[in-house]
Structure formats: structure tokens, C-alpha cells
Short mmCIF file of C-alpha atoms and ligand atoms in Angstrom, two decimals:
data_model
loop_
_atom_site.label_atom_id
_atom_site.label_comp_id
_atom_site.label_asym_id
_atom_site.label_seq_id
_atom_site.Cartn_x
_atom_site.Cartn_y
_atom_site.Cartn_z
CA MET A 29 12.82 12.94 10.51
CA LYS A 30 9.96 12.40 7.96
CA PHE A 31 9.02 9.35 6.26
CA SER A 32 10.42 9.78 2.90
CA ILE A 33 13.69 10.67 4.68
CA LYS A 34 14.27 7.66 6.49
CA LEU A 35 13.36 5.79 3.53
CA VAL A 36 16.11 6.91 1.73
CA LEU A 37 19.04 7.07 4.71
CA SER A 38 17.32 2.98 5.31
CA THR A 39 17.33 2.15 1.10
CA MET A 40 21.14 3.94 0.53
CA ILE A 41 22.73 2.12 4.26
CA VAL A 42 21.26 -1.60 2.71
CA LEU A 43 22.63 0.19 -0.99
CA ALA A 44 26.04 0.78 0.67
CA LEU A 45 26.57 -2.20 2.63
CA ALA A 46 25.18 -4.15 -0.38
CA LEU A 47 27.61 -2.62 -2.75
CA GLY A 48 30.79 -2.07 -0.02
CA PHE A 49 30.49 -6.41 0.41
CA SER A 50 30.00 -7.07 -2.93
CA GLY A 51 33.02 -4.76 -4.32
CA PHE A 52 34.81 -6.21 -1.46
CA TYR A 53 34.24 -9.82 -2.41
CA PHE A 54 35.03 -9.40 -6.15
CA VAL A 55 38.00 -7.28 -5.50
CA ASN A 56 39.46 -9.91 -3.03
CA ASN A 57 38.65 -12.19 -5.32
CA VAL A 58 40.22 -10.81 -8.37
CA PHE A 59 43.19 -10.42 -6.48
CA GLU A 60 43.41 -14.38 -4.99
CA THR A 61 43.01 -15.70 -8.45
CA SER A 62 45.90 -12.94 -9.63
CA LEU A 63 47.63 -14.34 -6.41
CA ASP A 64 47.45 -17.73 -7.25
CA ARG A 65 48.06 -17.15 -10.87
CA GLU A 66 51.40 -15.94 -9.67
CA VAL A 67 52.53 -18.03 -7.02
CA GLY A 68 51.84 -21.01 -9.30
CA GLN A 69 54.29 -19.19 -11.50
CA ALA A 70 57.08 -18.69 -9.04
CA LEU A 71 56.91 -22.81 -8.32
CA ASP A 72 57.22 -23.99 -11.37
CA GLU A 73 59.83 -21.44 -12.05
CA SER A 74 61.72 -22.33 -9.34
CA SER A 75 61.11 -26.16 -10.31
CA ILE A 76 62.52 -25.67 -13.91
CA LEU A 77 65.45 -23.58 -12.43
CA SER A 78 66.58 -25.93 -9.90
CA PHE A 79 66.24 -28.75 -12.95
CA ALA A 80 68.17 -26.36 -15.18
CA PHE A 81 70.40 -26.33 -11.96
CA GLU A 82 70.85 -30.32 -11.87
CA THR A 83 71.13 -30.68 -15.84
CA ALA A 84 74.34 -28.07 -15.53
CA ALA A 85 75.73 -29.98 -12.46
CA LEU A 86 75.94 -33.19 -14.89
CA ASN A 87 78.94 -31.70 -17.09
CA VAL A 88 80.69 -31.11 -14.18
CA PRO A 89 84.08 -32.48 -14.75
CA LEU A 90 84.37 -35.93 -13.31
CA LYS A 91 87.11 -35.78 -11.10
CA TYR A 92 84.57 -34.11 -8.05
CA SER A 93 82.71 -37.14 -6.97
CA VAL A 94 80.54 -34.62 -5.08
CA LEU A 95 79.48 -31.25 -6.62
CA PRO A 96 82.17 -28.16 -4.59
CA ASP A 97 80.80 -25.09 -3.49
CA SER A 98 82.91 -23.07 -6.01
CA VAL A 99 80.38 -24.77 -9.43
CA VAL A 100 77.47 -24.07 -7.24
CA GLU A 101 78.29 -20.43 -6.79
CA GLU A 102 79.28 -20.34 -10.85
CA ILE A 103 76.00 -22.25 -11.93
CA ALA A 104 73.47 -20.47 -9.90
CA SER A 105 75.12 -17.05 -10.72
CA ARG A 106 74.92 -18.73 -13.97
CA LEU A 107 71.24 -19.22 -13.70
CA GLU A 108 70.90 -15.64 -11.92
CA MET A 109 71.80 -14.09 -15.20
CA GLY A 110 69.32 -16.07 -17.18
CA GLY A 111 66.29 -13.98 -15.64
CA ARG A 112 64.68 -10.93 -17.77
CA SER A 113 66.32 -7.49 -17.26
CA GLY A 114 67.31 -7.45 -13.89
CA GLY A 115 67.93 -10.84 -13.39
CA ARG A 116 66.44 -13.83 -10.96
CA LEU A 117 66.58 -13.19 -7.22
CA LEU A 118 67.55 -16.28 -5.96
CA ARG A 119 69.68 -18.21 -2.84
CA ILE A 120 71.10 -21.47 -2.43
CA ALA A 121 72.31 -23.09 0.74
CA ASP A 122 73.31 -26.30 1.21
CA GLU A 123 72.62 -29.70 3.46
CA GLU A 124 73.23 -27.79 6.34
CA LYS A 125 71.02 -24.86 5.29
CA ASN A 126 73.85 -22.24 5.39
CA VAL A 127 73.85 -19.74 2.98
CA LEU A 128 76.25 -20.46 -0.35
CA TYR A 129 74.73 -18.37 -2.38
CA THR A 130 72.71 -15.30 -2.35
CA SER A 131 71.67 -12.57 -5.53
CA SER A 132 72.02 -9.12 -4.68
CA GLY A 133 68.79 -7.72 -4.21
CA PHE A 134 67.47 -11.31 -2.58
CA THR A 135 66.76 -9.68 0.63
CA ALA A 136 64.45 -12.33 1.88
CA ASP A 137 65.19 -13.96 5.88
CA GLU A 138 65.94 -17.84 6.06
CA GLY A 139 62.38 -18.69 7.70
CA LEU A 140 61.11 -20.71 4.65
CA LEU A 141 64.50 -23.33 4.80
CA PRO A 142 63.64 -24.74 7.89
CA GLN A 143 60.13 -25.65 6.33
CA THR A 144 61.63 -27.79 3.40
CA ASP A 145 63.69 -30.80 2.89
CA GLN A 146 64.32 -32.94 -0.29
CA HIS A 147 60.44 -33.87 -0.59
CA ASN A 148 59.02 -30.52 0.32
CA LYS A 149 58.52 -27.46 -1.64
CA ALA A 150 57.45 -24.69 0.46
CA TYR A 151 56.38 -20.98 -0.77
CA ARG A 152 55.24 -17.66 1.34
CA VAL A 153 54.37 -14.36 0.35
CA ILE A 154 56.16 -11.53 1.73
CA ARG A 155 56.59 -7.88 2.01
CA ALA A 156 60.25 -6.38 1.07
CA GLN A 157 60.40 -2.69 1.39
CA ASP A 158 57.06 -1.76 -0.32
CA ASN A 159 57.28 -4.53 -2.58
CA TYR A 160 55.53 -7.99 -2.53
CA TYR A 161 57.09 -10.90 -3.51
CA VAL A 162 56.48 -14.67 -3.77
CA HIS A 163 59.37 -16.40 -2.08
CA THR A 164 59.91 -20.01 -2.48
CA CYS A 165 62.13 -22.82 -1.79
CA VAL A 166 63.26 -26.36 -3.45
CA SER A 167 65.15 -28.98 -2.98
CA ILE A 168 68.01 -29.68 -5.11
CA ASN A 169 69.73 -33.07 -6.01
CA ALA A 170 72.60 -32.58 -7.62
CA LEU A 171 75.90 -34.87 -7.41
CA ASN A 172 75.46 -36.22 -4.34
CA ARG A 173 74.74 -32.87 -2.56
CA ILE A 174 71.05 -32.04 -1.50
CA LEU A 175 70.75 -27.89 -1.96
CA TYR A 176 68.09 -26.02 -1.67
CA LEU A 177 67.43 -23.14 -4.00
CA GLU A 178 64.97 -20.12 -2.60
CA THR A 179 63.61 -17.79 -5.46
CA MET A 180 61.87 -14.41 -4.80
CA LYS A 181 59.22 -13.21 -7.31
CA ASP A 182 58.38 -9.69 -7.77
CA VAL A 183 54.42 -9.46 -7.62
CA THR A 184 54.08 -5.60 -6.34
CA GLU A 185 51.83 -5.53 -9.58
CA VAL A 186 49.00 -7.60 -7.99
CA PHE A 187 48.55 -5.87 -4.63
CA THR A 188 49.01 -2.86 -6.96
CA GLU A 189 46.18 -3.72 -8.87
CA ARG A 190 43.82 -4.76 -5.90
CA ALA A 191 44.65 -1.42 -4.53
CA LEU A 192 43.42 0.31 -7.35
CA GLY A 193 40.61 -1.74 -7.70
CA PHE A 194 39.58 -1.22 -4.56
CA SER A 195 39.86 3.22 -5.05
CA LEU A 196 38.03 2.58 -7.93
CA TYR A 197 35.28 0.38 -6.73
CA ARG A 198 35.13 3.04 -3.87
CA LYS A 199 35.01 6.11 -6.50
CA VAL A 200 32.48 3.98 -8.20
CA THR A 201 30.02 3.37 -4.98
CA VAL A 202 29.64 7.01 -4.18
CA VAL A 203 28.65 7.46 -7.65
CA ILE A 204 25.99 4.97 -7.76
CA LEU A 205 25.39 5.56 -3.98
CA LEU A 206 24.61 10.07 -5.02
CA ILE A 207 22.73 8.95 -8.05
CA GLY A 208 20.38 6.60 -5.85
CA THR A 209 20.15 9.17 -3.65
CA VAL A 210 18.40 11.00 -6.28
CA ILE A 211 16.43 8.56 -7.78
CA MET A 212 15.02 7.34 -4.10
CA LEU A 213 14.58 10.83 -3.47
CA VAL A 214 11.75 10.99 -6.30
CA ILE A 215 10.38 7.28 -5.19
CA ALA A 216 10.32 8.08 -2.10
CA SER A 217 7.90 11.45 -2.78
CA LEU A 218 5.82 9.62 -4.99
CA LEU A 219 5.24 6.37 -2.90
CA THR A 220 4.35 8.68 0.45
CA LYS A 221 2.00 11.26 -1.72
CA PRO A 222 -1.09 9.30 -0.47
CA ILE A 223 -0.19 9.72 2.93
CA ARG A 224 0.95 13.72 2.38
CA LEU A 225 -2.35 13.59 0.44
CA LEU A 226 -4.50 11.76 3.84
CA THR A 227 -1.95 14.17 5.99
CA LYS A 228 -3.14 16.85 4.28
CA ALA A 229 -6.87 15.93 4.47
CA THR A 230 -7.24 15.44 8.34
CA ARG A 231 -5.81 19.14 9.01
CA GLN A 232 -8.77 20.06 7.09
CA MET A 233 -11.09 18.16 8.24
CA ALA A 234 -9.42 19.24 12.05
CA ALA A 235 -9.92 22.04 10.75
CA GLY A 236 -14.17 22.20 10.49
CA ASP A 237 -13.80 21.55 6.89
CA TYR A 238 -15.44 17.87 7.39
CA ALA A 239 -16.10 17.61 3.21
CA TYR A 240 -12.79 17.86 2.53
CA ARG A 241 -11.59 14.37 0.93
CA ALA A 242 -8.22 12.61 0.40
CA LYS A 243 -7.22 12.50 -3.70
CA GLN A 244 -6.99 8.46 -4.18
CA ILE A 245 -4.35 8.51 -6.71
CA SER A 246 -3.22 4.36 -6.41
CA ARG A 247 -4.51 0.79 -5.44
CA ASP A 248 -2.37 -0.41 -3.53
CA GLU A 249 -2.23 -0.56 0.41
CA LEU A 250 -2.36 3.26 0.95
CA GLY A 251 -4.82 4.13 -1.57
CA GLN A 252 -6.95 1.12 0.42
CA LEU A 253 -6.44 3.33 3.35
CA THR A 254 -6.78 6.86 1.38
CA GLY A 255 -10.58 5.00 0.63
CA ASP A 256 -10.98 3.76 3.68
CA PHE A 257 -10.32 6.73 5.80
CA ASN A 258 -12.78 8.60 2.90
CA ARG A 259 -15.58 6.05 4.09
CA MET A 260 -14.85 6.86 7.45
CA ALA A 261 -15.03 10.92 6.47
CA ASN A 262 -18.01 10.12 4.97
CA ALA A 263 -20.25 8.36 8.00
CA LEU A 264 -18.39 10.92 10.22
CA GLU A 265 -19.83 14.29 8.34
CA GLU A 266 -23.15 12.23 8.27
CA ASN A 267 -23.20 11.90 11.69
CA ILE A 268 -21.86 15.17 12.19
CA CYS A 269 -24.62 16.98 10.22
CA LYS A 270 -27.13 14.36 11.81
CA LEU A 271 -25.94 16.11 15.07
CA GLU A 272 -26.33 19.42 13.46
CA GLU A 273 -29.73 19.03 12.52
CA GLU A 274 -30.96 17.67 15.85
CA ILE A 275 -28.77 20.18 17.37
CA GLU A 276 -30.68 22.67 15.36
CA ALA A 277 -34.74 20.86 15.86
CA ARG A 278 -33.82 20.62 19.61
CA GLU A 279 -32.90 24.31 19.40
CA GLU A 280 -36.27 25.34 17.86
CA PHE A 281 -38.13 22.77 19.78
CA MET A 282 -37.15 24.89 22.82
CA GLY A 283 -37.67 28.43 21.18
CA ALA A 284 -41.32 27.33 19.91
CA PHE A 285 -41.81 25.32 23.56
CA ALA A 286 -41.66 28.76 25.25
CA HIS A 287 -43.55 30.71 22.73
CA GLU A 288 -46.24 27.99 23.19
CA LEU A 289 -45.94 28.34 26.73
CA LYS A 290 -45.73 32.00 26.88
CA THR A 291 -49.33 32.62 25.31
CA PRO A 292 -51.63 30.82 27.22
CA LEU A 293 -49.36 31.92 30.42
CA THR A 294 -49.51 35.43 29.13
CA ALA A 295 -53.56 35.20 28.99
CA ILE A 296 -53.60 33.11 32.47
CA ILE A 297 -51.43 35.62 34.01
CA GLY A 298 -53.46 38.79 32.70
CA TYR A 299 -56.97 37.23 33.83
CA ALA A 300 -55.86 36.43 36.95
CA ASP A 301 -54.12 40.01 37.44
CA MET A 302 -57.80 41.43 36.31
CA LEU A 303 -59.38 39.46 38.90
CA ARG A 304 -57.73 40.41 41.92
CA SER A 305 -56.95 43.49 41.34
CA HIS A 306 -60.56 44.98 39.73
CA LYS A 307 -64.10 44.32 41.40
CA LEU A 308 -65.46 43.22 38.00
CA ASP A 309 -69.30 42.72 37.59
CA GLU A 310 -70.07 38.69 37.69
CA GLU A 311 -70.51 38.04 33.78
CA LYS A 312 -66.67 39.61 33.11
CA SER A 313 -65.32 37.09 36.36
CA ILE A 314 -66.74 34.01 34.90
CA LEU A 315 -65.36 34.78 31.55
CA SER A 316 -61.84 36.03 32.81
CA ALA A 317 -62.20 32.39 34.70
CA ASN A 318 -63.22 30.92 31.42
CA TYR A 319 -60.37 32.04 30.08
CA ILE A 320 -58.45 30.86 32.37
CA TYR A 321 -59.56 28.00 32.48
CA THR A 322 -59.78 27.08 28.86
CA GLU A 323 -56.00 27.78 29.24
CA GLY A 324 -54.84 26.23 31.47
CA LYS A 325 -56.58 23.05 29.62
CA ARG A 326 -54.89 23.50 27.14
CA LEU A 327 -51.15 23.86 28.72
CA GLU A 328 -51.78 20.48 30.42
CA ALA A 329 -52.92 18.83 26.71
CA MET A 330 -49.45 20.31 26.01
CA SER A 331 -47.93 18.82 28.74
CA PHE A 332 -49.27 15.27 28.40
CA ARG A 333 -48.68 15.45 24.56
CA LEU A 334 -45.28 16.44 25.13
CA LEU A 335 -44.90 13.88 27.92
CA ASP A 336 -46.04 11.52 24.94
CA ILE A 337 -43.69 12.56 22.50
CA ILE A 338 -40.49 12.24 25.15
CA VAL A 339 -42.22 8.32 25.99
CA ALA A 340 -42.60 7.64 22.60
CA LYS A 341 -38.79 8.91 21.91
CA GLN A 342 -37.60 6.51 24.91
CA GLY A 343 -39.89 3.40 24.26
CA GLU A 344 -39.71 0.49 22.12
CA ALA A 345 -42.84 -0.33 21.33
CA LYS A 346 -44.35 -4.00 22.26
CA LEU A 347 -45.73 -4.99 18.66
CA ARG A 348 -47.98 -7.68 18.61
CA GLU A 349 -50.53 -9.00 16.49
CA THR A 350 -53.42 -7.26 16.51
CA PRO A 351 -57.09 -7.79 13.62
CA VAL A 352 -57.19 -4.51 11.72
CA GLY A 353 -60.67 -4.64 13.07
CA GLU A 354 -60.68 -3.87 16.65
CA LEU A 355 -58.74 -0.75 15.38
CA PHE A 356 -61.52 -0.28 13.29
CA SER A 357 -64.36 -0.51 15.88
CA TYR A 358 -62.98 1.23 18.37
CA LEU A 359 -62.15 4.47 16.03
CA GLN A 360 -65.85 3.92 14.47
CA GLU A 361 -67.16 4.32 17.94
CA MET A 362 -64.96 6.78 19.20
CA PHE A 363 -66.11 9.14 16.22
CA ALA A 364 -69.70 8.15 16.33
CA GLU A 365 -70.72 11.13 18.37
CA LYS A 366 -68.96 13.65 16.28
CA LYS A 367 -71.93 15.11 14.12
CA GLU A 368 -70.35 17.27 11.92
CA ALA A 369 -68.17 15.26 9.72
CA ASP A 370 -69.17 12.71 8.10
CA ILE A 371 -66.64 9.61 8.55
CA ARG A 372 -66.29 6.85 6.74
CA PHE A 373 -64.20 3.65 7.67
CA ALA A 374 -63.39 1.41 5.29
CA HIS A 375 -61.21 -1.87 5.76
CA GLU A 376 -60.08 -5.14 4.23
CA GLU A 377 -59.72 -7.84 7.11
CA ALA A 378 -56.05 -8.55 8.02
CA VAL A 379 -54.20 -9.49 11.72
CA VAL A 380 -50.89 -6.30 11.57
CA ARG A 381 -48.32 -6.49 13.88
CA MET A 382 -48.96 -2.74 15.87
CA GLU A 383 -48.57 -1.09 19.32
CA ALA A 384 -52.36 -0.70 19.27
CA ASN A 385 -53.14 1.37 21.49
CA LEU A 386 -50.32 3.52 19.90
CA ILE A 387 -51.89 3.40 16.26
CA LYS A 388 -55.06 4.17 17.71
CA THR A 389 -53.37 7.72 18.81
CA VAL A 390 -52.21 8.13 15.42
CA MET A 391 -55.48 7.68 14.16
CA VAL A 392 -56.87 9.75 16.45
CA ASN A 393 -54.73 12.82 15.59
CA LEU A 394 -55.33 12.04 11.78
CA ILE A 395 -59.17 11.69 12.28
CA ASP A 396 -58.94 15.02 14.49
CA ASN A 397 -56.70 17.21 12.33
CA ALA A 398 -59.16 15.96 8.79
CA CYS A 399 -62.16 17.37 11.17
CA LYS A 400 -60.88 20.29 11.53
CA ALA A 401 -59.18 20.38 8.65
CA SER A 402 -63.18 20.57 7.61
CA GLU A 403 -65.14 22.18 9.30
CA THR A 404 -66.87 24.82 7.67
CA ASP A 405 -65.18 27.69 8.13
CA ALA A 406 -62.18 26.16 6.86
CA GLY A 407 -63.34 27.71 3.09
CA THR A 408 -63.02 24.26 1.31
CA ASP A 409 -63.26 23.86 -2.08
CA GLY A 410 -64.16 20.25 -1.72
CA ALA A 411 -67.63 21.42 -1.59
CA GLY A 412 -67.58 21.61 -5.39
CA SER A 413 -66.73 17.72 -5.51
CA GLY A 414 -69.48 17.02 -3.29
CA MET A 415 -67.13 15.29 -0.47
CA ALA A 416 -67.09 18.14 1.61
CA GLY A 417 -66.76 17.29 5.12
CA VAL A 418 -66.04 13.53 4.02
CA ILE A 419 -63.32 12.02 5.53
CA GLU A 420 -62.31 8.76 4.61
CA VAL A 421 -60.44 6.17 6.91
CA THR A 422 -59.18 3.43 5.24
CA GLY A 423 -57.01 0.51 5.08
CA GLN A 424 -55.87 -2.12 2.91
CA ARG A 425 -53.08 -4.62 1.96
CA VAL A 426 -50.85 -3.50 -0.11
CA ASP A 427 -47.26 -4.49 -1.29
CA GLY A 428 -44.46 -4.42 1.90
CA GLY A 429 -47.49 -4.58 4.64
CA TYR A 430 -50.83 -2.85 5.47
CA LEU A 431 -52.05 0.50 4.33
CA LEU A 432 -53.65 2.85 6.52
CA ALA A 433 -55.22 6.26 5.26
CA VAL A 434 -56.98 9.25 6.33
CA ARG A 435 -58.13 11.40 3.81
CA ASP A 436 -60.49 14.56 3.80
CA TYR A 437 -61.62 17.34 1.71
CA GLY A 438 -60.50 20.03 3.41
CA ILE A 439 -58.65 23.02 3.01
CA GLY A 440 -55.09 21.31 2.33
CA ILE A 441 -51.68 22.25 3.62
CA PRO A 442 -49.61 24.31 1.17
CA GLU A 443 -46.27 22.28 -0.53
CA ALA A 444 -43.66 23.85 1.45
CA GLU A 445 -45.55 23.57 4.75
CA GLN A 446 -46.43 19.67 4.19
CA SER A 447 -42.51 18.90 5.56
CA LYS A 448 -42.72 21.39 8.26
CA ILE A 449 -45.87 19.95 10.20
CA VAL A 450 -44.85 16.93 11.72
CA LYS A 451 -42.34 19.17 13.76
CA ALA A 452 -43.05 19.65 17.22
CA PHE A 453 -45.25 22.86 17.68
CA TYR A 454 -45.48 23.66 13.76
CA MET A 455 -49.01 25.04 12.79
CA VAL A 456 -49.68 26.18 8.87
CA ASP A 457 -52.25 28.53 10.28
CA LYS A 458 -51.52 29.43 14.16
CA SER A 459 -54.26 31.48 15.35
CA ARG A 460 -56.59 28.50 13.62
CA ALA A 461 -54.68 25.51 14.86
CA ARG A 462 -55.06 27.64 18.39
CA SER A 463 -58.33 28.38 18.12
CA LYS A 464 -59.06 24.73 18.01
CA ASN A 465 -57.28 24.12 20.79
CA GLY A 466 -54.14 22.44 18.82
CA ALA A 467 -50.41 23.27 19.53
CA GLY A 468 -48.81 21.74 16.96
CA LEU A 469 -48.14 18.63 18.72
CA GLY A 470 -50.15 15.80 17.23
CA LEU A 471 -48.12 15.17 14.12
CA ALA A 472 -44.81 14.84 15.87
CA LEU A 473 -45.80 12.60 18.59
CA CYS A 474 -47.95 10.40 15.31
CA ALA A 475 -44.31 10.36 13.76
CA GLU A 476 -42.72 9.08 16.68
CA ILE A 477 -44.87 6.47 17.48
CA LEU A 478 -44.56 5.63 13.56
CA ARG A 479 -40.80 5.93 13.91
CA ILE A 480 -41.01 2.74 16.49
CA HIS A 481 -43.21 0.72 13.91
CA HIS A 482 -40.10 1.58 11.67
CA SER A 483 -42.69 3.56 9.32
CA GLU A 484 -43.10 7.05 8.55
CA LEU A 485 -45.88 9.30 7.16
CA ARG A 486 -46.72 9.98 3.97
CA ILE A 487 -48.81 13.06 3.26
CA GLU A 488 -50.56 14.20 -0.10
CA SER A 489 -52.04 17.43 -0.47
CA LYS A 490 -53.36 20.01 -2.39
CA VAL A 491 -54.92 23.74 -1.31
CA GLY A 492 -58.58 23.61 -1.08
CA GLU A 493 -58.46 19.86 -2.31
CA GLY A 494 -57.42 17.90 1.12
CA SER A 495 -55.25 15.85 1.83
CA CYS A 496 -54.43 12.33 2.74
CA PHE A 497 -52.57 11.33 5.57
CA SER A 498 -51.44 7.67 5.09
CA PHE A 499 -48.63 5.10 6.60
CA LEU A 500 -47.58 1.28 6.10
CA LEU A 501 -47.17 -1.20 8.72
CA PRO A 502 -45.17 -3.26 8.03
P1 ADP B 603 -52.86 20.60 15.54
O1 ADP B 603 -52.55 20.39 17.81
O2 ADP B 603 -52.04 22.01 15.89
O3 ADP B 603 -53.31 19.81 15.06
P2 ADP B 603 -50.63 18.60 14.85
O4 ADP B 603 -49.30 18.44 14.94
O5 ADP B 603 -51.62 17.71 13.93
O6 ADP B 603 -50.81 19.78 15.28
O7 ADP B 603 -50.70 19.16 13.06
C1 ADP B 603 -50.25 20.47 12.87
C2 ADP B 603 -50.24 21.42 11.48
O8 ADP B 603 -50.53 20.86 10.52
C3 ADP B 603 -51.61 22.18 12.07
O9 ADP B 603 -51.72 23.05 13.00
C4 ADP B 603 -53.02 22.51 10.48
O10 ADP B 603 -52.07 23.69 10.40
C5 ADP B 603 -52.10 21.37 10.04
N1 ADP B 603 -52.36 19.96 9.50
C6 ADP B 603 -52.81 18.68 9.97
N2 ADP B 603 -53.76 18.01 9.29
C7 ADP B 603 -54.22 19.09 8.70
C8 ADP B 603 -55.66 18.41 7.39
N3 ADP B 603 -55.70 17.19 7.14
N4 ADP B 603 -54.94 19.18 6.57
C9 ADP B 603 -54.69 20.63 6.55
N5 ADP B 603 -54.36 20.49 7.35
C10 ADP B 603 -53.45 20.63 8.87
#
């Protein structure tokens, strides 16, 4: 059953019970008040009648010392006539509670007589032939006799009014419930609208539309739930996008990896086949063996780089306070032999938290790349500025950390390629990169190492003018 229908039904049940009980209480209260009033009047009337009887008895001739039964009947019939249109209904009984006089139509049994004595009145409400009466009984003290006067007062109207009251209340209740149901349906529909919108959003998202969001139309708990749901959906969408990107990157990686494997393997297999199937002269044999060796070396280097990347991806670096001077000394020593490039080192002294060996790898890669980009066959414009072949390796304190940078005045990188070169196996100019033993893995390794140092590679470059690769160690 729908939640809105449950809401309407439960409200209607509560309303029906409330109306039923309040209606019953109200009508019954009015009825009891009217009945009490009628009983009061009946008792007053019976007191007046007993007084009238006693007064009439005073006029009995003196010859009687005790009120005779005949006079009782006479007075009773006179009192009976004094009533309204239909006359009064009364019954007189003597001391022994034997009936002396009964009005025609007085149908009540003698049940009240035993409960009445000289000092006590009694009454009850009785039903006789579809009518209701207040039956009273009082004592009369007249001329040395104690008599009992019973009266019957018709109170059918009070009961009829109660029945009418109940019937009217039932009708009013039904009308109120019908109107209430319509109003509650509208209210329930408005109240449950956020739930419907949320349900729609969950279905859309389950069907793959991760960008769909539920509209927030209220500020209550349901509105908050919608807000929280949307925030959860945002986080989910973000994670799904990341996962999709990761899967895409992995697929790209696998494709590039297969391709990079294929190239040296094809060369190795080709030359090896040539060596085993043809009798080559010495020069060609050496050439073929040389190709096999260099391509094999390239494969070896690639597999080491890949291993490094995998280790860096999984690992958490053990960062240690390291003086930057140590890093620069190592680099200077390492590139001292490289005469083709003019590598200039400059750094501000500082102690930086890093995994020195990993940062050395990054710097060596960047300087290597800068050297390759600055080689004379690169066709650089940097020569125009007198800086061709110069590579500046700098370290300086800046806001938020220590900035390490490698600047070259080499070929530069087209803007569209700059964001791609950190991807594994990506090379701007494949044949040039391969000819320099590159496999497009150096920067991918650098990016991984910097990731575990909570840093990232910044690239500024202009084609023909050179590039600057830098990163900040916090
Ligand atoms: P590789 O092993 O080919 O050097 P890298 O990941 O280190 O792989 O670099 C990826 C590609 O980025 C290189 O092939 C090269 O095309 C480009 N690149 C890297 N550094 C520079 C640079 N300083 N100047 C111009 N191009 C560069």
C-alpha cells in the first residue's frame, strides 16, 4: 500500500475515533442533563401533588377521624383531572401498599413501592409501550393515614432527541470524514512529494543516469534527506568517474604497453631469424647482434622502469629531513661527465622532508629529458637567445615549501601535449624518443614519486623556446 494512502487511512481512523467518542460524549451529556431536569421536574410535581392531596384531605368532614378510601379515590381522581391535556398518570396505595386508585394508562409495575417509606422518595426511568416515563413514588400524610402516591411523567421526547442527536452526529461525522479524506489526500500527496522525487532519482541513477539529482522542495527532515542523498550521489558520481577514468587509463596503459613491447620484440625476432636462417657476413652478423642487444636493453630498461612505477604506486615513501645540498652534490657529480649540455646548478640551502633516492630519480629523469630536448638535432630557437644547450637546475625556498625546477631551452612541448606526457608510454615524437632510448615512462614514474610526496609536476613550455619542469616539496 502506498505511504500516502497509509497516512490518509491512519489519519482518518484517528479522526473517526475522535469524532465518534466526542459525538457520543456530547450527545449523551445533553441527554443526561435533559433527563436529570425531567426527573427533577417529575419529583417536584409529585411533591406538589402530595401537598395538594394533603390540603384536600383537610377539607374532609369532621365526622371522619381517618381518611376513608372513598375520599382517597375522589381526591385522586380530582388531582388526575388537574393535569395537562391527557390528565395526570397517578396511582395511590395505602399503608399496606395495596393499590387504592390507578389512573387509566398507568402501566408501571409496583416495583418502586417497596423502596419508598414515609421519609424517602423513590424514582426510576421505565419504558412502557415504546414510551419512556419517569416513575416516582412519594408518601402522603393525610388525616391519620400514610398513603403512597406514584406518578408517571412521559419523557419519551428526551430519548427521541438523543436518538436524533446520534443520527445527526453520524451524518455530520460521515460528511466530515469524506471531506477530511479529500483534504488529507491532497496534504499527503504534498507531504510525500519529496519521497516520490527521491524514488525517481534513485531509479534514474540505478538505470545509469548518475548525473540525475532529486529536486529539494522542502527544508524539513525530508528536505535534509534529499540534500544528503544528493551529496551522496555527488560523491558516488565522483568515485564512478574516477573509476571509469582509472579503467580507461589502465586500458590505455595496456594498449601502449603491448605496443611498446611489440616494437623491440619484432626487431629482436626479425634479426634473430635473419641470423639463424641466413649465412651473413661478419659485418651484418655484428650489426644484427647489435640490434638484438640494443633492443633487448631497451626492453630491460622498460621493464625496470615499469617495476619502479609499480613499486612507487604501491609504496608509502619514508620521508626524512634531507639537506638539499646533498641532492645537488649528487646531481652535479652525476652529470659532470655530460659535456654536450651546459648544466647549471643553483640552490638555496634548506632541509626538506623527502625520500632522497626517489627525488634523485625524479631530478635525473627531468635533467635527462632536458638534455634530450636540448640536443643540437632538436632544432631549437633557444640558440637565438644565447641559451641553447643550457639547462638550469634550481632549488629555492618559496611560500609553502621548497621548489625544485629543471629549465631547458630546447624544443619545447606543444600545449595540447603537455597534459598527456605524464601518462605512461606517452611520447610527443615517438621515433625521436625511441631513437634516444625513451619509452615514455620517465615522467609517469616522476608523477608517481611526487604523488607519494604529496606534490605534483608543473609543466611550463613553449614550442621552440624550451620547457620548465618544477615541483614543490611541502
Ligand atoms: P621518455 O622515456 O620518452 O623520455 P618521459 O615520460 O620522460 O619518457 O617523457 C615523455 C615525453 O615527453 C618524451 O618522449 C618527450 O616527447 C616529452 N618531453 C619530456 N621532457 C621534455 C622536455 N624537457 N622538452 C621537450 N619534450 C619533453
